[in-house]
PDB file of C-alpha atoms in Angstrom:
ATOM      1  CA  UNK J   1     -65.203 -80.123  14.482  1.00 54.00           C
ATOM      2  CA  UNK J   2     -64.879 -77.612  17.200  1.00 74.00           C
ATOM      3  CA  UNK J   3     -61.446 -79.032  18.190  1.00 84.00           C
ATOM      4  CA  UNK J   4     -60.196 -78.577  14.622  1.00 86.00           C
ATOM      5  CA  UNK J   5     -61.466 -75.034  14.641  1.00 89.00           C
ATOM      6  CA  UNK J   6     -59.751 -74.179  17.951  1.00 89.00           C
ATOM      7  CA  UNK J   7     -56.466 -75.864  16.796  1.00 88.00           C
ATOM      8  CA  UNK J   8     -56.608 -73.832  13.536  1.00 91.00           C
ATOM      9  CA  UNK J   9     -57.211 -70.608  15.513  1.00 93.00           C
ATOM     10  CA  UNK J  10     -54.432 -71.393  18.008  1.00 91.00           C
ATOM     11  CA  UNK J  11     -52.019 -72.020  15.107  1.00 92.00           C
ATOM     12  CA  UNK J  12     -53.045 -68.704  13.431  1.00 93.00           C
ATOM     13  CA  UNK J  13     -52.504 -66.781  16.642  1.00 93.00           C
ATOM     14  CA  UNK J  14     -49.112 -68.426  17.053  1.00 94.00           C
ATOM     15  CA  UNK J  15     -48.040 -67.535  13.545  1.00 94.00           C
ATOM     16  CA  UNK J  16     -49.005 -63.809  14.117  1.00 92.00           C
ATOM     17  CA  UNK J  17     -47.179 -63.861  17.471  1.00 91.00           C
ATOM     18  CA  UNK J  18     -44.150 -65.547  16.061  1.00 92.00           C
ATOM     19  CA  UNK J  19     -43.285 -62.544  13.760  1.00 93.00           C
ATOM     20  CA  UNK J  20     -43.536 -60.129  16.814  1.00 95.00           C
ATOM     21  CA  UNK J  21     -41.549 -62.310  18.982  1.00 95.00           C
ATOM     22  CA  UNK J  22     -38.774 -62.739  16.317  1.00 94.00           C
ATOM     23  CA  UNK J  23     -38.523 -58.978  16.000  1.00 96.00           C
ATOM     24  CA  UNK J  24     -38.066 -58.595  19.752  1.00 96.00           C
ATOM     25  CA  UNK J  25     -35.640 -61.514  19.729  1.00 95.00           C
ATOM     26  CA  UNK J  26     -33.532 -59.806  17.104  1.00 95.00           C
ATOM     27  CA  UNK J  27     -33.399 -56.487  19.153  1.00 96.00           C
ATOM     28  CA  UNK J  28     -32.069 -58.354  22.134  1.00 95.00           C
ATOM     29  CA  UNK J  29     -29.605 -60.425  19.973  1.00 93.00           C
ATOM     30  CA  UNK J  30     -28.232 -57.266  18.297  1.00 94.00           C
ATOM     31  CA  UNK J  31     -27.738 -55.729  21.810  1.00 94.00           C
ATOM     32  CA  UNK J  32     -25.894 -58.857  22.930  1.00 90.00           C
ATOM     33  CA  UNK J  33     -23.606 -58.731  19.851  1.00 90.00           C
ATOM     34  CA  UNK J  34     -22.550 -55.236  20.942  1.00 91.00           C
ATOM     35  CA  UNK J  35     -22.260 -56.132  24.639  1.00 88.00           C
ATOM     36  CA  UNK J  36     -22.289 -59.862  25.367  1.00 82.00           C
ATOM     37  CA  UNK J  37     -22.543 -59.395  29.165  1.00 83.00           C
ATOM     38  CA  UNK J  38     -25.737 -57.378  28.883  1.00 87.00           C
ATOM     39  CA  UNK J  39     -27.928 -59.175  31.410  1.00 90.00           C
ATOM     40  CA  UNK J  40     -31.031 -57.212  30.403  1.00 94.00           C
ATOM     41  CA  UNK J  41     -30.762 -58.358  26.830  1.00 93.00           C
ATOM     42  CA  UNK J  42     -29.978 -61.923  27.841  1.00 93.00           C
ATOM     43  CA  UNK J  43     -33.138 -61.919  29.985  1.00 94.00           C
ATOM     44  CA  UNK J  44     -35.014 -60.520  27.025  1.00 96.00           C
ATOM     45  CA  UNK J  45     -33.939 -63.405  24.819  1.00 94.00           C
ATOM     46  CA  UNK J  46     -34.852 -65.836  27.643  1.00 94.00           C
ATOM     47  CA  UNK J  47     -38.283 -64.252  27.901  1.00 95.00           C
ATOM     48  CA  UNK J  48     -38.848 -64.526  24.167  1.00 96.00           C
ATOM     49  CA  UNK J  49     -37.900 -68.185  24.101  1.00 94.00           C
ATOM     50  CA  UNK J  50     -40.166 -68.861  27.105  1.00 95.00           C
ATOM     51  CA  UNK J  51     -43.088 -67.115  25.358  1.00 96.00           C
ATOM     52  CA  UNK J  52     -42.431 -68.928  22.122  1.00 95.00           C
ATOM     53  CA  UNK J  53     -42.278 -72.309  23.971  1.00 96.00           C
ATOM     54  CA  UNK J  54     -45.589 -71.721  25.600  1.00 95.00           C
ATOM     55  CA  UNK J  55     -47.216 -70.503  22.417  1.00 95.00           C
ATOM     56  CA  UNK J  56     -45.829 -73.415  20.336  1.00 96.00           C
ATOM     57  CA  UNK J  57     -47.109 -75.862  22.983  1.00 96.00           C
ATOM     58  CA  UNK J  58     -50.628 -74.274  22.893  1.00 93.00           C
ATOM     59  CA  UNK J  59     -50.646 -74.343  19.063  1.00 94.00           C
ATOM     60  CA  UNK J  60     -49.333 -77.936  18.914  1.00 94.00           C
ATOM     61  CA  UNK J  61     -46.012 -77.037  17.136  1.00 95.00           C
ATOM     62  CA  UNK J  62     -43.928 -79.571  18.978  1.00 96.00           C
ATOM     63  CA  UNK J  63     -40.655 -79.081  17.105  1.00 95.00           C
ATOM     64  CA  UNK J  64     -40.525 -75.345  17.837  1.00 93.00           C
ATOM     65  CA  UNK J  65     -41.600 -76.006  21.478  1.00 95.00           C
ATOM     66  CA  UNK J  66     -38.681 -78.430  21.750  1.00 95.00           C
ATOM     67  CA  UNK J  67     -36.218 -76.123  20.176  1.00 92.00           C
ATOM     68  CA  UNK J  68     -37.273 -73.219  22.346  1.00 93.00           C
ATOM     69  CA  UNK J  69     -37.072 -75.497  25.535  1.00 94.00           C
ATOM     70  CA  UNK J  70     -33.491 -76.486  24.600  1.00 91.00           C
ATOM     71  CA  UNK J  71     -32.441 -72.776  23.943  1.00 90.00           C
ATOM     72  CA  UNK J  72     -34.342 -71.653  27.121  1.00 90.00           C
ATOM     73  CA  UNK J  73     -32.297 -74.199  29.205  1.00 90.00           C
ATOM     74  CA  UNK J  74     -28.952 -73.022  27.772  1.00 88.00           C
ATOM     75  CA  UNK J  75     -29.896 -69.368  28.148  1.00 90.00           C
ATOM     76  CA  UNK J  76     -30.916 -70.020  31.799  1.00 90.00           C
ATOM     77  CA  UNK J  77     -27.436 -71.594  32.273  1.00 88.00           C
ATOM     78  CA  UNK J  78     -25.646 -68.580  30.821  1.00 87.00           C
ATOM     79  CA  UNK J  79     -27.815 -66.250  32.920  1.00 87.00           C
ATOM     80  CA  UNK J  80     -27.553 -68.111  36.213  1.00 88.00           C
ATOM     81  CA  UNK J  81     -23.737 -68.679  35.774  1.00 85.00           C
ATOM     82  CA  UNK J  82     -23.440 -64.992  34.615  1.00 78.00           C
ATOM     83  CA  UNK J  83     -21.492 -66.255  31.573  1.00 78.00           C
ATOM     84  CA  UNK J  84     -21.860 -64.027  28.506  1.00 76.00           C
ATOM     85  CA  UNK J  85     -22.861 -65.763  25.226  1.00 79.00           C
ATOM     86  CA  UNK J  86     -20.164 -65.979  22.689  1.00 79.00           C
ATOM     87  CA  UNK J  87     -20.430 -64.922  19.113  1.00 80.00           C
ATOM     88  CA  UNK J  88     -21.185 -68.386  17.877  1.00 80.00           C
ATOM     89  CA  UNK J  89     -24.088 -68.798  20.352  1.00 82.00           C
ATOM     90  CA  UNK J  90     -25.618 -65.545  19.282  1.00 85.00           C
ATOM     91  CA  UNK J  91     -25.105 -66.521  15.655  1.00 83.00           C
ATOM     92  CA  UNK J  92     -26.902 -69.750  16.320  1.00 79.00           C
ATOM     93  CA  UNK J  93     -29.810 -67.884  17.934  1.00 84.00           C
ATOM     94  CA  UNK J  94     -30.165 -65.570  14.995  1.00 81.00           C
ATOM     95  CA  UNK J  95     -30.522 -68.631  12.756  1.00 81.00           C
ATOM     96  CA  UNK J  96     -32.895 -70.412  15.021  1.00 72.00           C
TER      97      UNK J  96
END
């Protein structure tokens, strides 16, 4: 029973944090729309994905964890290659 209560609490915390992280993500994505080579905003998007991935893992939300992992990998590649995200990639991130 204690495990169920813990799982429910972790999921509740995840849902609360999700809204905050999505707001932060949107701020960074809007900045990238204006300046796709903005490394600070790209790093901000990466941090949000990393945070969401860990929170989803802790809450047992595997689909969101997997999605964030894939996006984080692509964002790391863009960051490490100094390759700006294109409009299609930014639009996809808004939808994700």
